């Protein structure tokens, strides 16, 4: 007789069970959503999503494509038109010869991050990430069967990695890949040329693939964005992850890409055949249309974040408890709250309880971000200014 008692039921894989460990990072977010569901007013400065919808002209293109019949299976590696548009964007921005054969369209940058790691890590091999990191990174690497190892950065270095730290971690763990993110979520750091050259040299010296997450490359407030794929010798060992989500306010459409060597793109297409089976054609047509509108549309979508980043720095200029990393790019501000004596987690929970303002505790983005909170600049300017004034007042009270 087969037993139905729990200990005799088939188990879930440790790979899948291990993914459920970013728990605390989302506790504040979930508590805020529960308060809103109860009808309470909460200023939500948590997730990186625009407070406005996908531009109407992109939706018109999506609608026209769907009505014209592009609702069946579409080319799995991406439509010819979209791959061409992405290649043109990358070539124009980097000067690196890039054709459609170098582009795989993925369901968002997140799926691109997963596919890139699937492509380069054998089971059990180490993939390095820079800490602080986007919250999904460790889980993404674990999901591929890889082993994430963090390379810490320091606020004093502008949260840019030191080549020696990358080299040490690569040697100690026999790493196969390094994942970087510039402009960075959560710090807003943009890696300068010297930093990227050092990273590139470390990758060459230690035989690493470089996976470069550039989903915020349209949100540049200071300095310039350089793609490390453009550095000498790097195009053959770099997989760039890009996305329509942030640049075109298309988070829900789930369109991203990997740009890399043709042979890698061919192999990653086999992964797509066996996993996603591509993206809806009408979504890809809308993305191709949006990319055709180009820089002007990207600037329009980025404008509110540029303005709010300046506004936030102005509002916080007068206080002395919070130390601010002045984000050079992306849609966030990382605040060092250690002078309050609280952890990022406790600060965020109390701020939610006492001021009804929700922010992300730094601990969810890695050890190097502990004692910080991340503010998403994703609410109306006046609401943001008022919330930051109250947040600074709360911090001053905590600091006593
Ligand atoms: N990479 C970074 C650094 C992010 O912040 C995000 C989303 O917030 C992503 C990748 C994934 O974005 P998407 O899958 O919407 O393209």
Short mmCIF file of C-alpha atoms and ligand atoms in Angstrom, two decimals:
data_model
loop_
_atom_site.label_atom_id
_atom_site.label_comp_id
_atom_site.label_asym_id
_atom_site.label_seq_id
_atom_site.Cartn_x
_atom_site.Cartn_y
_atom_site.Cartn_z
CA UNK A 1 0.00 0.00 0.00
CA UNK A 2 1.57 3.37 -0.96
CA UNK A 3 1.66 5.73 2.00
CA UNK A 4 0.22 9.26 1.81
CA UNK A 5 1.83 10.41 5.03
CA UNK A 6 3.95 13.57 4.56
CA UNK A 7 7.30 11.80 4.99
CA UNK A 8 6.46 9.48 2.09
CA UNK A 9 5.43 12.23 -0.33
CA UNK A 10 7.92 13.19 -3.05
CA UNK A 11 10.12 16.13 -2.02
CA UNK A 12 10.71 19.38 -3.82
CA UNK A 13 14.27 19.88 -5.01
CA UNK A 14 16.70 21.67 -2.72
CA UNK A 15 17.44 23.91 -5.70
CA UNK A 16 13.89 25.26 -5.62
CA UNK A 17 13.58 25.30 -1.82
CA UNK A 18 16.85 27.24 -1.54
CA UNK A 19 15.37 30.08 -3.54
CA UNK A 20 13.04 31.14 -0.75
CA UNK A 21 15.66 32.83 1.37
CA UNK A 22 15.41 36.56 0.62
CA UNK A 23 12.55 36.68 3.20
CA UNK A 24 13.26 39.72 5.37
CA UNK A 25 14.03 41.99 2.45
CA UNK A 26 10.40 41.90 1.40
CA UNK A 27 8.84 42.08 4.89
CA UNK A 28 8.49 45.88 4.79
CA UNK A 29 7.15 45.81 1.25
CA UNK A 30 4.55 43.17 2.16
CA UNK A 31 3.56 44.97 5.38
CA UNK A 32 3.07 48.20 3.41
CA UNK A 33 0.89 46.43 0.84
CA UNK A 34 -1.23 44.97 3.66
CA UNK A 35 -1.70 48.42 5.17
CA UNK A 36 -2.78 49.80 1.79
CA UNK A 37 -5.21 46.89 1.37
CA UNK A 38 -6.73 47.84 4.77
CA UNK A 39 -7.34 51.34 3.40
CA UNK A 40 -4.42 53.06 5.16
CA UNK A 41 -2.36 55.70 3.35
CA UNK A 42 1.26 54.68 2.85
CA UNK A 43 3.92 56.44 0.78
CA UNK A 44 5.52 53.50 -1.03
CA UNK A 45 9.15 54.12 -1.96
CA UNK A 46 9.92 50.43 -2.35
CA UNK A 47 10.00 48.80 -5.78
CA UNK A 48 11.60 50.15 -8.94
CA UNK A 49 8.53 50.74 -11.02
CA UNK A 50 7.48 53.97 -12.72
CA UNK A 51 4.46 55.81 -11.33
CA UNK A 52 3.20 56.21 -14.90
CA UNK A 53 2.15 53.72 -17.53
CA UNK A 54 3.73 52.56 -20.79
CA UNK A 55 3.58 55.49 -23.28
CA UNK A 56 0.38 55.45 -25.35
CA UNK A 57 2.15 55.28 -28.71
CA UNK A 58 3.85 52.00 -27.66
CA UNK A 59 0.47 50.57 -26.67
CA UNK A 60 -0.94 51.66 -30.03
CA UNK A 61 1.85 49.75 -31.78
CA UNK A 62 1.14 46.69 -29.61
CA UNK A 63 -2.57 46.87 -30.39
CA UNK A 64 -2.00 47.31 -34.13
CA UNK A 65 0.37 44.34 -34.22
CA UNK A 66 -2.00 42.06 -32.30
CA UNK A 67 -4.94 43.06 -34.51
CA UNK A 68 -2.82 42.48 -37.61
CA UNK A 69 -2.49 38.88 -36.43
CA UNK A 70 0.88 38.71 -34.68
CA UNK A 71 -0.62 36.62 -31.88
CA UNK A 72 0.87 33.22 -32.69
CA UNK A 73 4.28 31.80 -31.80
CA UNK A 74 6.97 34.25 -32.78
CA UNK A 75 10.63 33.63 -33.66
CA UNK A 76 12.12 32.12 -30.51
CA UNK A 77 15.34 34.11 -30.49
CA UNK A 78 13.31 37.28 -31.15
CA UNK A 79 11.77 38.79 -34.26
CA UNK A 80 14.22 39.91 -36.94
CA UNK A 81 13.04 43.51 -36.52
CA UNK A 82 13.54 43.61 -32.75
CA UNK A 83 16.93 41.90 -32.83
CA UNK A 84 17.99 44.40 -35.49
CA UNK A 85 16.78 47.37 -33.39
CA UNK A 86 18.57 46.13 -30.28
CA UNK A 87 21.76 45.55 -32.28
CA UNK A 88 21.55 49.07 -33.71
CA UNK A 89 21.04 50.58 -30.25
CA UNK A 90 24.02 48.70 -28.84
CA UNK A 91 26.27 49.47 -31.83
CA UNK A 92 25.35 53.17 -31.73
CA UNK A 93 26.05 53.45 -28.00
CA UNK A 94 29.21 51.37 -27.81
CA UNK A 95 30.84 51.51 -31.24
CA UNK A 96 31.16 47.71 -31.12
CA UNK A 97 30.09 45.94 -34.32
CA UNK A 98 26.84 44.25 -33.30
CA UNK A 99 24.35 42.45 -35.53
CA UNK A 100 21.08 40.59 -34.90
CA UNK A 101 23.13 37.38 -34.59
CA UNK A 102 24.59 38.84 -31.37
CA UNK A 103 21.14 39.38 -29.81
CA UNK A 104 18.76 37.03 -28.00
CA UNK A 105 15.42 38.51 -26.92
CA UNK A 106 14.38 37.35 -23.43
CA UNK A 107 11.25 37.83 -21.29
CA UNK A 108 12.76 40.75 -19.36
CA UNK A 109 16.25 41.39 -18.07
CA UNK A 110 15.60 38.95 -15.23
CA UNK A 111 15.21 36.03 -17.63
CA UNK A 112 18.34 37.31 -19.37
CA UNK A 113 20.29 37.15 -16.09
CA UNK A 114 19.11 33.58 -15.55
CA UNK A 115 19.90 32.49 -19.12
CA UNK A 116 23.34 34.13 -19.05
CA UNK A 117 24.30 32.23 -15.88
CA UNK A 118 22.83 28.99 -17.26
CA UNK A 119 25.03 29.58 -20.26
CA UNK A 120 28.33 29.94 -18.42
CA UNK A 121 28.17 28.03 -15.11
CA UNK A 122 28.49 24.28 -14.72
CA UNK A 123 26.44 22.94 -11.76
CA UNK A 124 28.20 23.82 -8.51
CA UNK A 125 30.50 26.40 -10.09
CA UNK A 126 30.87 29.85 -8.59
CA UNK A 127 29.42 32.99 -10.08
CA UNK A 128 30.70 36.19 -8.47
CA UNK A 129 28.44 39.19 -7.79
CA UNK A 130 29.29 42.65 -6.50
CA UNK A 131 27.76 43.50 -3.11
CA UNK A 132 25.50 45.55 -2.80
CA UNK A 133 23.51 43.78 -5.49
CA UNK A 134 20.04 43.69 -7.01
CA UNK A 135 18.05 41.47 -4.65
CA UNK A 136 17.44 38.60 -7.08
CA UNK A 137 21.10 37.99 -7.99
CA UNK A 138 21.99 35.27 -5.46
CA UNK A 139 18.75 33.39 -6.13
CA UNK A 140 19.19 33.70 -9.89
CA UNK A 141 22.61 32.06 -9.68
CA UNK A 142 21.35 29.37 -7.29
CA UNK A 143 18.43 28.68 -9.66
CA UNK A 144 20.92 27.76 -12.38
CA UNK A 145 22.66 25.34 -10.03
CA UNK A 146 25.56 27.74 -9.55
CA UNK A 147 27.02 29.03 -6.32
CA UNK A 148 26.85 32.79 -5.72
CA UNK A 149 29.82 34.40 -4.00
CA UNK A 150 29.79 38.09 -3.14
CA UNK A 151 32.60 40.57 -3.70
CA UNK A 152 32.07 43.36 -1.16
CA UNK A 153 32.45 47.06 -1.99
CA UNK A 154 32.67 50.05 0.35
CA UNK A 155 30.82 53.33 0.52
CA UNK A 156 34.23 55.05 0.69
CA UNK A 157 35.03 53.65 -2.79
CA UNK A 158 31.68 54.87 -4.13
CA UNK A 159 30.55 51.21 -3.99
CA UNK A 160 32.87 50.41 -6.91
CA UNK A 161 34.65 47.04 -6.70
CA UNK A 162 38.40 46.77 -6.26
CA UNK A 163 40.15 44.53 -8.77
CA UNK A 164 42.10 42.92 -5.92
CA UNK A 165 38.84 41.85 -4.23
CA UNK A 166 37.58 40.32 -7.50
CA UNK A 167 40.89 38.52 -8.01
CA UNK A 168 40.89 37.19 -4.43
CA UNK A 169 37.34 35.86 -4.73
CA UNK A 170 37.99 34.40 -8.19
CA UNK A 171 41.06 32.51 -6.92
CA UNK A 172 39.52 31.39 -3.64
CA UNK A 173 36.41 29.94 -5.27
CA UNK A 174 37.56 29.00 -8.78
CA UNK A 175 34.88 31.30 -10.17
CA UNK A 176 33.65 31.09 -13.76
CA UNK A 177 31.74 34.37 -14.04
CA UNK A 178 31.41 37.87 -12.63
CA UNK A 179 28.12 39.75 -12.60
CA UNK A 180 28.29 43.54 -12.48
CA UNK A 181 25.54 46.15 -12.64
CA UNK A 182 26.18 49.69 -13.80
CA UNK A 183 24.30 52.02 -13.30
CA UNK A 184 23.74 50.18 -10.07
CA UNK A 185 20.68 49.18 -8.15
CA UNK A 186 20.65 49.96 -5.19
CA UNK A 187 23.63 52.35 -4.95
CA UNK A 188 23.20 54.42 -8.13
CA UNK A 189 26.96 54.05 -8.77
CA UNK A 190 28.17 54.25 -12.37
CA UNK A 191 31.48 52.49 -12.92
CA UNK A 192 34.05 54.77 -14.55
CA UNK A 193 36.44 53.67 -17.28
CA UNK A 194 39.30 52.94 -14.88
CA UNK A 195 37.09 50.68 -12.75
CA UNK A 196 35.78 48.84 -15.81
CA UNK A 197 39.30 48.40 -17.18
CA UNK A 198 40.38 46.84 -13.90
CA UNK A 199 37.32 44.57 -13.91
CA UNK A 200 38.06 43.58 -17.51
CA UNK A 201 41.68 42.77 -16.65
CA UNK A 202 40.56 40.66 -13.68
CA UNK A 203 38.17 38.74 -15.97
CA UNK A 204 40.94 38.05 -18.48
CA UNK A 205 43.47 37.08 -15.79
CA UNK A 206 41.08 34.67 -14.09
CA UNK A 207 39.27 33.29 -17.15
CA UNK A 208 35.89 34.74 -16.17
CA UNK A 209 32.85 35.47 -18.25
CA UNK A 210 31.62 38.99 -17.53
CA UNK A 211 27.84 39.34 -17.24
CA UNK A 212 27.05 43.04 -17.41
CA UNK A 213 23.58 44.10 -16.26
CA UNK A 214 22.92 47.43 -17.97
CA UNK A 215 19.14 47.69 -17.56
CA UNK A 216 19.48 51.27 -16.22
CA UNK A 217 21.64 52.55 -19.10
CA UNK A 218 19.09 55.22 -20.03
CA UNK A 219 19.07 56.75 -16.54
CA UNK A 220 22.36 58.59 -16.28
CA UNK A 221 22.50 61.67 -14.03
CA UNK A 222 26.24 62.21 -13.67
CA UNK A 223 29.18 61.05 -15.77
CA UNK A 224 28.65 58.60 -18.63
CA UNK A 225 27.68 54.97 -19.00
CA UNK A 226 30.33 52.75 -20.54
CA UNK A 227 29.53 49.19 -21.53
CA UNK A 228 32.49 46.94 -20.66
CA UNK A 229 31.78 44.96 -23.86
CA UNK A 230 33.39 47.91 -25.66
CA UNK A 231 36.75 47.45 -23.90
CA UNK A 232 39.53 45.72 -25.88
CA UNK A 233 39.16 41.94 -25.90
CA UNK A 234 35.93 41.96 -23.90
CA UNK A 235 33.27 41.42 -26.62
CA UNK A 236 34.23 37.72 -26.75
CA UNK A 237 33.77 37.12 -23.03
CA UNK A 238 30.93 39.49 -22.13
CA UNK A 239 27.19 38.90 -22.04
CA UNK A 240 25.30 42.18 -21.71
CA UNK A 241 21.83 42.06 -20.19
CA UNK A 242 19.47 44.84 -21.25
CA UNK A 243 15.77 45.56 -20.91
CA UNK A 244 12.84 47.64 -22.11
CA UNK A 245 11.42 47.72 -18.57
CA UNK A 246 13.07 50.81 -17.09
CA UNK A 247 13.98 52.68 -20.28
CA UNK A 248 10.48 52.60 -21.80
CA UNK A 249 8.22 52.07 -18.77
CA UNK A 250 7.45 48.58 -20.08
CA UNK A 251 8.00 46.57 -16.88
CA UNK A 252 4.92 44.39 -17.42
CA UNK A 253 5.63 43.67 -21.08
CA UNK A 254 8.65 41.54 -20.10
CA UNK A 255 11.08 42.34 -22.88
CA UNK A 256 14.83 42.17 -22.38
CA UNK A 257 17.86 40.86 -24.20
CA UNK A 258 21.29 39.33 -24.03
CA UNK A 259 23.99 40.69 -26.32
CA UNK A 260 27.07 38.52 -26.75
CA UNK A 261 29.21 36.40 -29.08
CA UNK A 262 27.22 34.69 -31.84
CA UNK A 263 28.07 31.16 -30.66
CA UNK A 264 26.85 31.96 -27.15
CA UNK A 265 23.63 33.47 -28.52
CA UNK A 266 23.05 30.33 -30.63
CA UNK A 267 23.45 28.10 -27.57
CA UNK A 268 21.27 30.31 -25.43
CA UNK A 269 18.58 30.10 -28.12
CA UNK A 270 18.50 26.34 -27.42
CA UNK A 271 17.76 27.19 -23.79
CA UNK A 272 14.92 29.48 -24.92
CA UNK A 273 13.50 26.70 -27.12
CA UNK A 274 13.32 24.49 -24.05
CA UNK A 275 12.10 27.08 -21.54
CA UNK A 276 10.33 30.27 -22.60
CA UNK A 277 9.67 29.44 -26.26
CA UNK A 278 10.07 33.12 -27.01
CA UNK A 279 7.91 36.17 -26.41
CA UNK A 280 4.56 37.23 -27.89
CA UNK A 281 5.06 38.77 -31.34
CA UNK A 282 2.84 41.79 -30.63
CA UNK A 283 4.93 42.65 -27.56
CA UNK A 284 8.12 42.36 -29.60
CA UNK A 285 6.63 44.58 -32.32
CA UNK A 286 5.76 47.19 -29.70
CA UNK A 287 9.32 47.02 -28.35
CA UNK A 288 10.76 47.38 -31.87
CA UNK A 289 8.53 50.41 -32.40
CA UNK A 290 9.66 51.95 -29.09
CA UNK A 291 13.34 51.42 -29.90
CA UNK A 292 12.69 53.10 -33.24
CA UNK A 293 11.57 56.22 -31.32
CA UNK A 294 14.94 56.00 -29.62
CA UNK A 295 16.71 58.48 -27.41
CA UNK A 296 13.92 61.08 -27.29
CA UNK A 297 11.43 58.61 -25.82
CA UNK A 298 14.03 57.21 -23.39
CA UNK A 299 14.78 60.76 -22.20
CA UNK A 300 11.07 61.43 -21.68
CA UNK A 301 10.68 58.30 -19.53
CA UNK A 302 13.84 59.11 -17.54
CA UNK A 303 13.00 62.80 -16.95
CA UNK A 304 10.90 62.43 -13.76
CA UNK A 305 13.68 60.41 -12.09
CA UNK A 306 16.35 62.93 -13.03
CA UNK A 307 14.18 65.70 -11.53
CA UNK A 308 13.31 63.77 -8.36
CA UNK A 309 16.89 62.72 -7.73
CA UNK A 310 17.86 66.45 -7.74
CA UNK A 311 14.84 67.29 -5.59
CA UNK A 312 15.66 64.56 -3.06
CA UNK A 313 19.26 65.74 -2.71
CA UNK A 314 17.99 69.30 -2.18
CA UNK A 315 15.44 68.26 0.48
CA UNK A 316 18.04 66.18 2.35
CA UNK A 317 20.84 68.74 2.06
CA UNK A 318 19.92 70.50 5.29
CA UNK A 319 20.01 67.46 7.61
CA UNK A 320 23.06 65.86 9.16
CA UNK A 321 21.97 62.38 10.37
CA UNK A 322 21.56 60.59 7.04
CA UNK A 323 24.59 60.13 4.83
CA UNK A 324 23.67 60.09 1.18
CA UNK A 325 25.31 58.30 -1.70
CA UNK A 326 24.43 60.76 -4.49
CA UNK A 327 23.21 58.31 -7.13
CA UNK A 328 24.89 58.88 -10.51
CA UNK A 329 22.19 56.88 -12.25
CA UNK A 330 19.11 54.60 -11.93
CA UNK A 331 15.92 55.36 -10.00
CA UNK A 332 16.96 55.08 -6.35
CA UNK A 333 18.78 56.79 -3.52
CA UNK A 334 20.71 54.81 -0.93
CA UNK A 335 20.73 56.42 2.51
CA UNK A 336 23.20 55.47 5.24
CA UNK A 337 21.11 55.45 8.43
CA UNK A 338 23.75 54.08 10.81
CA UNK A 339 23.87 57.32 12.82
CA UNK A 340 20.38 56.44 14.08
CA UNK A 341 21.78 53.34 15.81
CA UNK A 342 19.23 51.16 13.97
CA UNK A 343 19.69 48.45 11.36
CA UNK A 344 18.22 49.14 7.94
CA UNK A 345 15.54 46.57 8.70
CA UNK A 346 14.51 48.14 12.05
CA UNK A 347 14.65 51.65 10.60
CA UNK A 348 12.38 50.64 7.72
CA UNK A 349 9.90 48.79 9.97
CA UNK A 350 9.64 51.68 12.43
CA UNK A 351 9.40 54.25 9.63
CA UNK A 352 6.48 52.28 8.23
CA UNK A 353 4.76 52.01 11.62
CA UNK A 354 5.33 55.56 12.77
CA UNK A 355 5.32 57.58 9.53
CA UNK A 356 3.55 55.29 7.06
CA UNK A 357 6.51 55.53 4.68
CA UNK A 358 7.76 52.28 3.10
CA UNK A 359 11.42 51.96 2.04
CA UNK A 360 13.60 48.91 1.33
CA UNK A 361 16.07 47.83 4.06
CA UNK A 362 19.62 47.77 2.71
CA UNK A 363 20.23 44.29 4.16
CA UNK A 364 18.15 42.82 1.31
CA UNK A 365 20.80 44.06 -1.15
CA UNK A 366 23.76 42.47 0.61
CA UNK A 367 26.02 42.91 3.62
CA UNK A 368 27.69 45.98 2.14
CA UNK A 369 24.31 47.74 2.15
CA UNK A 370 23.51 46.88 5.80
CA UNK A 371 22.67 49.99 7.83
CA UNK A 372 21.23 51.64 4.73
CA UNK A 373 17.78 52.01 3.26
CA UNK A 374 16.91 52.34 -0.42
CA UNK A 375 14.43 54.96 -1.55
CA UNK A 376 12.76 54.44 -4.93
CA UNK A 377 12.09 57.81 -6.58
CA UNK A 378 8.79 56.50 -7.84
CA UNK A 379 6.17 58.89 -6.45
CA UNK A 380 5.00 62.35 -7.39
CA UNK A 381 7.53 65.13 -6.64
CA UNK A 382 5.52 66.84 -3.90
CA UNK A 383 4.76 63.52 -2.17
CA UNK A 384 8.44 62.56 -2.37
CA UNK A 385 9.63 65.89 -0.91
CA UNK A 386 7.17 65.65 1.98
CA UNK A 387 8.02 62.00 2.68
CA UNK A 388 11.76 62.71 2.70
CA UNK A 389 11.28 65.63 5.08
CA UNK A 390 9.38 63.33 7.45
CA UNK A 391 11.96 60.55 6.99
CA UNK A 392 14.77 62.97 7.91
CA UNK A 393 12.78 64.11 10.96
CA UNK A 394 12.27 60.48 12.02
CA UNK A 395 15.98 59.78 11.59
CA UNK A 396 16.87 62.83 13.69
CA UNK A 397 14.52 61.66 16.48
CA UNK A 398 16.08 58.16 16.42
CA UNK A 399 19.57 59.64 16.58
CA UNK A 400 18.39 61.53 19.65
N1 LIG B 1 18.54 44.13 -13.12
C1 LIG B 1 18.37 45.10 -12.22
C2 LIG B 1 19.57 45.73 -11.63
C3 LIG B 1 17.09 45.49 -11.82
O1 LIG B 1 16.95 46.45 -10.90
C4 LIG B 1 15.98 44.84 -12.40
C5 LIG B 1 14.61 45.20 -11.98
O2 LIG B 1 14.36 45.96 -11.09
C6 LIG B 1 16.22 43.84 -13.35
C7 LIG B 1 17.50 43.50 -13.69
C8 LIG B 1 15.11 43.07 -13.99
O3 LIG B 1 14.30 43.89 -14.78
P1 LIG B 1 13.33 43.30 -15.89
O4 LIG B 1 13.27 41.83 -15.72
O5 LIG B 1 12.01 43.96 -15.65
O6 LIG B 1 13.95 43.70 -17.18
#
